[in-house]
Amino acid sequence: MTHVLLLGGTSDASLLARRLHQDAVPAVFSYAGATRSPAAQPLPTRSGGFGGVPGLVQFIRTHGISHVVDATHPFAAQMSRNACAACAQTGIPLLALERPAWQPEAGDRWVTVANMDAAARALPTAPARVFLAVGRKQLAAFAPLVQHRYLLRVVDVPEPGSLPVQGATVLVARGPFGAEGERALLTEHHIEWLVTKNAGGEATRGKLEAARALGLPVIMVQRPDVPARRSTGSVDSVMHWLAHEGVAGAMLSMP
Ligand code: NAP
């Protein structure tokens, strides 16, 4: 009996869900429950934390999970650590679906930093117009820097007073975001600095191309550490792995 647990929350996870559905692989899709209206999935879907490693171990056992695919965002490190620990405890095979990190190209003006606090310290002390493309969870580092004018982009309309940075311009939008639109956005808001996580992938790369074209400095936050684990960058490779693992329905032939 096989049953795949797909840890989601990324566009890659949604692509994989479609393939698992197409190939009739028994699977359950898991959301953290972080956004109000997550994309519908063609798989049975659950939502909300498992309750740490013990909760995930229990979920794996009670739902007969035979394989776990961690397709969470590269910055969702806690979930990835928990998945490693729970799979080690239960002896269940784990594969991470993760996009390669972005690399600087000619013309880029990147300041690479280790975390969000370092990103805040890397901003100039003089007032500047800053696009914080970092999601809403990690804005607190910028709260003390009241001299800047911030542009934020979030998935859900924020509750009044819920954002830790004051006086920011808030856009509510869901990617993907192309380079042309990003360039227009940066120009319209007279952005001088861009702060972003090194998420990798195509859906949100456009802002980097736009910053390069406009000659803007980019503060690039590196990915948090996760334990060493088997990983791949493509949905095809996940399906290949599942087929080799003997999971019914996963096709060995590449499309
Ligand atoms: P995180 O810090 O690694 O996880 C915090 C807790 O949320 C986990 O310990 C787990 O709770 C729960 N959780 C996270 N992902 C889950 C999933 N797929 N299914 C069930 N529970 C999950 O994660 P995060 O940075 O808050 O991200 C939350 C979700 O948003 C992730 O699924 C991620 O893929 C997505 N996302 C994150 C970012 C980002 O920049 N961080 C960007 C885009 C999308 P328990 O310990 O109780 O199990």
mmCIF file of C-alpha atoms and ligand atoms in Angstrom:
data_model
loop_
_atom_site.group_PDB
_atom_site.id
_atom_site.type_symbol
_atom_site.label_atom_id
_atom_site.label_comp_id
_atom_site.label_asym_id
_atom_site.label_seq_id
_atom_site.Cartn_x
_atom_site.Cartn_y
_atom_site.Cartn_z
ATOM 1 C CA MET A 1 0.000 0.000 0.000
ATOM 2 C CA THR A 2 1.477 3.295 -1.060
ATOM 3 C CA HIS A 3 0.390 6.750 -0.101
ATOM 4 C CA VAL A 4 2.395 9.900 -0.781
ATOM 5 C CA LEU A 5 2.366 12.888 1.560
ATOM 6 C CA LEU A 6 3.066 16.039 -0.461
ATOM 7 C CA LEU A 7 4.082 19.014 1.681
ATOM 8 C CA GLY A 8 3.001 22.005 -0.352
ATOM 9 C CA GLY A 9 2.742 25.721 -0.439
ATOM 10 C CA THR A 10 4.682 26.416 -3.661
ATOM 11 C CA SER A 11 3.865 26.523 -7.364
ATOM 12 C CA ASP A 12 6.127 23.479 -7.828
ATOM 13 C CA ALA A 13 4.053 21.571 -5.283
ATOM 14 C CA SER A 14 0.921 22.410 -7.273
ATOM 15 C CA LEU A 15 2.553 21.156 -10.495
ATOM 16 C CA LEU A 16 3.520 17.932 -8.760
ATOM 17 C CA ALA A 17 -0.008 17.536 -7.384
ATOM 18 C CA ARG A 18 -1.335 17.685 -10.931
ATOM 19 C CA ARG A 19 1.099 14.988 -12.079
ATOM 20 C CA LEU A 20 0.297 12.726 -9.140
ATOM 21 C CA HIS A 21 -3.389 13.114 -9.918
ATOM 22 C CA GLN A 22 -2.868 12.452 -13.647
ATOM 23 C CA ASP A 23 -0.878 9.308 -12.868
ATOM 24 C CA ALA A 24 -3.408 8.177 -10.251
ATOM 25 C CA VAL A 25 -0.795 8.043 -7.493
ATOM 26 C CA PRO A 26 -2.559 7.872 -4.115
ATOM 27 C CA ALA A 27 -1.481 11.052 -2.351
ATOM 28 C CA VAL A 28 -2.539 13.687 0.137
ATOM 29 C CA PHE A 29 -1.612 17.355 -0.224
ATOM 30 C CA SER A 30 -0.721 19.306 2.898
ATOM 31 C CA TYR A 31 -0.987 23.073 3.359
ATOM 32 C CA ALA A 32 0.265 24.970 6.392
ATOM 33 C CA GLY A 33 -2.967 26.979 6.412
ATOM 34 C CA ALA A 34 -0.999 30.213 6.179
ATOM 35 C CA THR A 35 -3.108 31.898 3.479
ATOM 36 C CA ARG A 36 -6.859 32.488 3.449
ATOM 37 C CA SER A 37 -7.638 31.067 0.023
ATOM 38 C CA PRO A 38 -4.936 28.642 -1.082
ATOM 39 C CA ALA A 39 -5.005 27.281 -4.622
ATOM 40 C CA ALA A 40 -7.372 24.313 -4.978
ATOM 41 C CA GLN A 41 -5.578 21.008 -5.542
ATOM 42 C CA PRO A 42 -6.647 17.948 -7.536
ATOM 43 C CA LEU A 43 -5.645 15.744 -4.566
ATOM 44 C CA PRO A 44 -7.282 15.166 -1.185
ATOM 45 C CA THR A 45 -6.069 18.145 0.829
ATOM 46 C CA ARG A 46 -5.473 18.765 4.511
ATOM 47 C CA SER A 47 -4.520 22.074 6.096
ATOM 48 C CA GLY A 48 -2.700 23.191 9.256
ATOM 49 C CA GLY A 49 0.399 22.211 11.201
ATOM 50 C CA PHE A 50 0.880 18.586 12.234
ATOM 51 C CA GLY A 51 2.057 19.465 15.733
ATOM 52 C CA GLY A 52 5.818 19.297 15.307
ATOM 53 C CA VAL A 53 7.788 16.106 14.708
ATOM 54 C CA PRO A 54 5.606 13.925 17.003
ATOM 55 C CA GLY A 55 2.470 15.091 15.186
ATOM 56 C CA LEU A 56 3.981 14.377 11.783
ATOM 57 C CA VAL A 57 5.175 10.946 12.910
ATOM 58 C CA GLN A 58 1.640 10.191 14.078
ATOM 59 C CA PHE A 59 0.144 11.464 10.809
ATOM 60 C CA ILE A 60 2.523 9.276 8.783
ATOM 61 C CA ARG A 61 1.586 6.219 10.830
ATOM 62 C CA THR A 62 -2.165 6.721 11.040
ATOM 63 C CA HIS A 63 -2.558 7.617 7.349
ATOM 64 C CA GLY A 64 -0.333 4.825 6.041
ATOM 65 C CA ILE A 65 2.081 7.264 4.395
ATOM 66 C CA SER A 66 4.713 5.374 2.407
ATOM 67 C CA HIS A 67 6.653 8.338 0.892
ATOM 68 C CA VAL A 68 7.035 12.011 1.727
ATOM 69 C CA VAL A 69 7.802 14.720 -0.832
ATOM 70 C CA ASP A 70 8.812 18.024 0.726
ATOM 71 C CA ALA A 71 7.861 20.694 -1.818
ATOM 72 C CA THR A 72 7.685 23.532 0.695
ATOM 73 C CA HIS A 73 9.301 26.897 0.077
ATOM 74 C CA PRO A 74 13.099 26.997 0.616
ATOM 75 C CA PHE A 75 12.478 29.387 3.532
ATOM 76 C CA ALA A 76 9.988 27.044 5.219
ATOM 77 C CA ALA A 77 12.923 25.505 7.067
ATOM 78 C CA GLN A 78 11.058 24.369 10.171
ATOM 79 C CA MET A 79 8.720 22.172 8.148
ATOM 80 C CA SER A 80 11.675 20.741 6.214
ATOM 81 C CA ARG A 81 13.575 19.966 9.424
ATOM 82 C CA ASN A 82 10.487 18.304 10.877
ATOM 83 C CA ALA A 83 10.029 16.226 7.720
ATOM 84 C CA CYS A 84 13.627 15.003 7.901
ATOM 85 C CA ALA A 85 13.263 14.070 11.561
ATOM 86 C CA ALA A 86 9.871 12.376 11.177
ATOM 87 C CA CYS A 87 10.973 10.377 8.122
ATOM 88 C CA ALA A 88 14.141 9.280 9.922
ATOM 89 C CA GLN A 89 12.064 8.132 12.909
ATOM 90 C CA THR A 90 9.545 6.212 10.822
ATOM 91 C CA GLY A 91 11.943 4.935 8.137
ATOM 92 C CA ILE A 92 9.796 6.533 5.423
ATOM 93 C CA PRO A 93 11.664 7.692 2.284
ATOM 94 C CA LEU A 94 11.820 11.471 1.820
ATOM 95 C CA LEU A 95 12.547 13.502 -1.302
ATOM 96 C CA ALA A 96 12.725 17.304 -1.408
ATOM 97 C CA LEU A 97 11.521 19.140 -4.500
ATOM 98 C CA GLU A 98 13.478 22.368 -4.355
ATOM 99 C CA ARG A 99 14.370 24.951 -6.957
ATOM 100 C CA PRO A 100 18.019 25.883 -7.322
ATOM 101 C CA ALA A 101 18.936 29.187 -5.685
ATOM 102 C CA TRP A 102 19.207 32.243 -7.934
ATOM 103 C CA GLN A 103 22.744 33.185 -8.952
ATOM 104 C CA PRO A 104 23.915 36.729 -9.707
ATOM 105 C CA GLU A 105 24.396 37.622 -13.360
ATOM 106 C CA ALA A 106 26.430 40.316 -15.085
ATOM 107 C CA GLY A 107 24.966 43.696 -14.195
ATOM 108 C CA ASP A 108 23.456 42.555 -10.896
ATOM 109 C CA ARG A 109 24.220 44.627 -7.787
ATOM 110 C CA TRP A 110 23.555 42.098 -5.049
ATOM 111 C CA VAL A 111 24.394 42.416 -1.386
ATOM 112 C CA THR A 112 24.124 38.854 -0.075
ATOM 113 C CA VAL A 113 23.164 38.530 3.595
ATOM 114 C CA ALA A 114 22.520 35.603 5.942
ATOM 115 C CA ASN A 115 19.113 36.543 7.331
ATOM 116 C CA MET A 116 16.453 39.237 7.575
ATOM 117 C CA ASP A 117 18.136 41.118 10.449
ATOM 118 C CA ALA A 118 21.280 41.385 8.340
ATOM 119 C CA ALA A 119 19.131 42.552 5.412
ATOM 120 C CA ALA A 120 17.763 45.397 7.536
ATOM 121 C CA ARG A 121 21.301 46.348 8.589
ATOM 122 C CA ALA A 122 22.406 46.379 4.945
ATOM 123 C CA LEU A 123 19.975 49.168 4.040
ATOM 124 C CA PRO A 124 21.395 52.690 3.975
ATOM 125 C CA THR A 125 20.859 54.880 7.024
ATOM 126 C CA ALA A 126 19.573 57.742 4.846
ATOM 127 C CA PRO A 127 15.861 57.576 3.941
ATOM 128 C CA ALA A 128 15.217 55.384 0.896
ATOM 129 C CA ARG A 129 12.348 53.852 -1.031
ATOM 130 C CA VAL A 130 12.522 50.106 -0.440
ATOM 131 C CA PHE A 131 10.566 47.242 -1.977
ATOM 132 C CA LEU A 132 10.380 44.553 0.736
ATOM 133 C CA ALA A 133 9.586 41.451 -1.344
ATOM 134 C CA VAL A 134 9.957 39.190 1.689
ATOM 135 C CA GLY A 135 6.434 38.132 2.649
ATOM 136 C CA ARG A 136 4.628 39.346 5.730
ATOM 137 C CA LYS A 137 6.111 37.034 8.367
ATOM 138 C CA GLN A 138 9.561 38.581 8.444
ATOM 139 C CA LEU A 139 8.845 42.288 8.338
ATOM 140 C CA ALA A 140 9.639 42.899 12.006
ATOM 141 C CA ALA A 141 13.357 43.358 11.283
ATOM 142 C CA PHE A 142 12.487 46.549 9.385
ATOM 143 C CA ALA A 143 10.136 48.028 11.994
ATOM 144 C CA PRO A 144 12.831 50.138 13.712
ATOM 145 C CA LEU A 145 13.947 51.635 10.378
ATOM 146 C CA VAL A 146 11.185 54.216 10.244
ATOM 147 C CA GLN A 147 13.083 56.580 7.956
ATOM 148 C CA HIS A 148 12.390 54.455 4.866
ATOM 149 C CA ARG A 149 9.298 54.347 2.652
ATOM 150 C CA TYR A 150 8.348 50.724 2.085
ATOM 151 C CA LEU A 151 6.476 48.949 -0.665
ATOM 152 C CA LEU A 152 5.085 45.563 0.419
ATOM 153 C CA ARG A 153 3.394 42.823 -1.553
ATOM 154 C CA VAL A 154 1.275 40.275 0.301
ATOM 155 C CA VAL A 155 -1.083 37.452 -0.682
ATOM 156 C CA ASP A 156 -3.949 38.297 1.704
ATOM 157 C CA VAL A 157 -5.423 41.692 2.582
ATOM 158 C CA PRO A 158 -3.778 42.438 5.965
ATOM 159 C CA GLU A 159 -5.878 43.063 9.082
ATOM 160 C CA PRO A 160 -5.664 46.748 10.047
ATOM 161 C CA GLY A 161 -2.577 47.338 12.199
ATOM 162 C CA SER A 162 -1.248 43.799 11.683
ATOM 163 C CA LEU A 163 1.858 44.777 9.712
ATOM 164 C CA PRO A 164 4.881 45.701 11.827
ATOM 165 C CA VAL A 165 6.117 48.407 9.435
ATOM 166 C CA GLN A 166 4.224 51.674 9.535
ATOM 167 C CA GLY A 167 3.127 53.839 6.636
ATOM 168 C CA ALA A 168 3.944 51.259 3.987
ATOM 169 C CA THR A 169 2.281 51.010 0.606
ATOM 170 C CA VAL A 170 0.724 47.546 0.527
ATOM 171 C CA LEU A 171 -0.102 45.647 -2.648
ATOM 172 C CA VAL A 172 -2.190 42.498 -2.487
ATOM 173 C CA ALA A 173 -1.234 40.182 -5.323
ATOM 174 C CA ARG A 174 -0.339 36.585 -6.085
ATOM 175 C CA GLY A 175 2.478 35.630 -8.480
ATOM 176 C CA PRO A 176 3.815 34.858 -10.987
ATOM 177 C CA PHE A 177 5.239 38.323 -11.625
ATOM 178 C CA GLY A 178 6.930 38.963 -14.977
ATOM 179 C CA ALA A 179 9.949 41.219 -15.514
ATOM 180 C CA GLU A 180 8.063 43.849 -17.489
ATOM 181 C CA GLY A 181 5.387 44.331 -14.823
ATOM 182 C CA GLU A 182 8.023 44.357 -12.085
ATOM 183 C CA ARG A 183 9.995 47.032 -13.888
ATOM 184 C CA ALA A 184 6.864 49.165 -14.193
ATOM 185 C CA LEU A 185 6.159 48.643 -10.480
ATOM 186 C CA LEU A 186 9.685 49.604 -9.376
ATOM 187 C CA THR A 187 9.588 52.680 -11.592
ATOM 188 C CA GLU A 188 6.114 53.769 -10.529
ATOM 189 C CA HIS A 189 7.063 53.624 -6.834
ATOM 190 C CA HIS A 190 10.523 55.173 -7.368
ATOM 191 C CA ILE A 191 12.118 52.164 -5.684
ATOM 192 C CA GLU A 192 15.808 52.535 -4.836
ATOM 193 C CA TRP A 193 16.447 49.218 -3.009
ATOM 194 C CA LEU A 194 14.976 45.753 -3.364
ATOM 195 C CA VAL A 195 15.059 43.233 -0.496
ATOM 196 C CA THR A 196 14.246 39.625 -1.369
ATOM 197 C CA LYS A 197 14.738 36.058 -0.208
ATOM 198 C CA ASN A 198 16.687 33.784 -2.524
ATOM 199 C CA ALA A 199 13.603 31.731 -3.344
ATOM 200 C CA GLY A 200 14.805 30.527 -6.754
ATOM 201 C CA GLY A 201 12.442 29.532 -9.561
ATOM 202 C CA GLU A 202 10.815 31.447 -12.359
ATOM 203 C CA ALA A 203 7.583 32.732 -10.824
ATOM 204 C CA THR A 204 9.222 35.579 -8.890
ATOM 205 C CA ARG A 205 12.479 36.024 -10.799
ATOM 206 C CA GLY A 206 11.060 38.987 -12.737
ATOM 207 C CA LYS A 207 11.904 41.484 -10.004
ATOM 208 C CA LEU A 208 15.599 40.577 -10.282
ATOM 209 C CA GLU A 209 15.599 41.166 -14.025
ATOM 210 C CA ALA A 210 13.799 44.467 -13.447
ATOM 211 C CA ALA A 211 16.304 45.559 -10.771
ATOM 212 C CA ARG A 212 19.194 44.654 -13.089
ATOM 213 C CA ALA A 213 17.682 46.656 -15.949
ATOM 214 C CA LEU A 214 17.195 49.664 -13.669
ATOM 215 C CA GLY A 215 20.620 49.292 -12.002
ATOM 216 C CA LEU A 216 19.085 48.929 -8.533
ATOM 217 C CA PRO A 217 20.870 47.296 -5.588
ATOM 218 C CA VAL A 218 19.302 44.066 -4.333
ATOM 219 C CA ILE A 219 19.679 42.763 -0.791
ATOM 220 C CA MET A 220 19.533 39.002 -1.267
ATOM 221 C CA VAL A 221 18.757 36.935 1.818
ATOM 222 C CA GLN A 222 20.362 33.489 1.684
ATOM 223 C CA ARG A 223 18.385 30.340 2.378
ATOM 224 C CA PRO A 224 18.242 28.953 5.902
ATOM 225 C CA ASP A 225 20.051 25.685 6.562
ATOM 226 C CA VAL A 226 18.133 22.428 6.412
ATOM 227 C CA PRO A 227 19.519 18.944 7.123
ATOM 228 C CA ALA A 228 21.184 17.065 4.266
ATOM 229 C CA ARG A 229 18.517 15.120 2.371
ATOM 230 C CA ARG A 230 17.861 13.667 -1.055
ATOM 231 C CA SER A 231 16.539 16.407 -3.305
ATOM 232 C CA THR A 232 15.680 17.201 -6.895
ATOM 233 C CA GLY A 233 14.720 20.280 -8.862
ATOM 234 C CA SER A 234 12.049 18.912 -11.177
ATOM 235 C CA VAL A 235 8.606 17.354 -11.015
ATOM 236 C CA ASP A 236 9.725 14.783 -13.614
ATOM 237 C CA SER A 237 12.497 13.616 -11.299
ATOM 238 C CA VAL A 238 10.065 13.212 -8.426
ATOM 239 C CA MET A 239 7.830 11.037 -10.607
ATOM 240 C CA HIS A 240 10.886 9.050 -11.669
ATOM 241 C CA TRP A 241 11.900 8.532 -8.043
ATOM 242 C CA LEU A 242 8.407 7.381 -7.111
ATOM 243 C CA ALA A 243 8.404 4.932 -10.010
ATOM 244 C CA HIS A 244 11.752 3.519 -8.882
ATOM 245 C CA GLU A 245 10.335 3.260 -5.402
ATOM 246 C CA GLY A 246 7.602 1.082 -6.846
ATOM 247 C CA VAL A 247 4.779 3.529 -6.261
ATOM 248 C CA ALA A 248 1.833 2.401 -8.352
ATOM 249 C CA GLY A 249 0.922 4.773 -11.152
ATOM 250 C CA ALA A 250 4.159 6.811 -11.273
ATOM 251 C CA MET A 251 5.465 6.581 -14.844
ATOM 252 C CA LEU A 252 9.074 5.680 -15.491
ATOM 253 C CA SER A 253 9.133 7.223 -18.955
ATOM 254 C CA MET A 254 9.878 10.937 -19.210
ATOM 255 C CA PRO A 255 7.248 12.997 -21.097
HETATM 256 P P1 NAP B 1 7.886 26.965 8.479
HETATM 257 O O1 NAP B 1 8.323 28.127 9.295
HETATM 258 O O2 NAP B 1 8.897 26.015 7.999
HETATM 259 O O3 NAP B 1 6.808 26.099 9.271
HETATM 260 C C1 NAP B 1 6.194 26.506 10.476
HETATM 261 C C2 NAP B 1 5.175 25.454 10.820
HETATM 262 O O4 NAP B 1 4.074 25.521 9.908
HETATM 263 C C3 NAP B 1 5.693 24.030 10.696
HETATM 264 O O5 NAP B 1 6.457 23.658 11.828
HETATM 265 C C4 NAP B 1 4.402 23.273 10.539
HETATM 266 O O6 NAP B 1 3.696 23.205 11.772
HETATM 267 C C5 NAP B 1 3.599 24.210 9.659
HETATM 268 N N1 NAP B 1 3.746 23.909 8.232
HETATM 269 C C6 NAP B 1 4.574 24.505 7.327
HETATM 270 N N2 NAP B 1 4.380 24.009 6.109
HETATM 271 C C7 NAP B 1 3.405 23.076 6.230
HETATM 272 C C8 NAP B 1 2.748 22.222 5.313
HETATM 273 N N3 NAP B 1 3.033 22.234 3.999
HETATM 274 N N4 NAP B 1 1.803 21.378 5.803
HETATM 275 C C9 NAP B 1 1.477 21.365 7.127
HETATM 276 N N5 NAP B 1 2.062 22.171 8.038
HETATM 277 C C10 NAP B 1 3.009 23.003 7.594
HETATM 278 O O7 NAP B 1 7.013 27.457 7.242
HETATM 279 P P2 NAP B 1 6.607 28.955 6.791
HETATM 280 O O8 NAP B 1 7.839 29.658 6.362
HETATM 281 O O9 NAP B 1 5.722 29.513 7.857
HETATM 282 O O10 NAP B 1 5.734 28.631 5.506
HETATM 283 C C11 NAP B 1 4.413 28.152 5.657
HETATM 284 C C12 NAP B 1 3.954 27.623 4.321
HETATM 285 O O11 NAP B 1 3.988 28.672 3.364
HETATM 286 C C13 NAP B 1 4.838 26.500 3.809
HETATM 287 O O12 NAP B 1 4.007 25.433 3.415
HETATM 288 C C14 NAP B 1 5.585 27.090 2.652
HETATM 289 O O13 NAP B 1 5.778 26.175 1.606
HETATM 290 C C15 NAP B 1 4.702 28.263 2.235
HETATM 291 N N6 NAP B 1 5.492 29.409 1.770
HETATM 292 C C16 NAP B 1 6.453 29.935 2.562
HETATM 293 C C17 NAP B 1 7.208 31.006 2.103
HETATM 294 C C18 NAP B 1 8.303 31.598 2.946
HETATM 295 O O14 NAP B 1 8.967 32.533 2.472
HETATM 296 N N7 NAP B 1 8.563 31.104 4.127
HETATM 297 C C19 NAP B 1 6.950 31.538 0.836
HETATM 298 C C20 NAP B 1 5.953 30.968 0.041
HETATM 299 C C21 NAP B 1 5.230 29.912 0.523
HETATM 300 P P3 NAP B 1 3.820 21.941 12.730
HETATM 301 O O15 NAP B 1 5.167 22.011 13.370
HETATM 302 O O16 NAP B 1 2.700 22.149 13.701
HETATM 303 O O17 NAP B 1 3.647 20.705 11.892
#
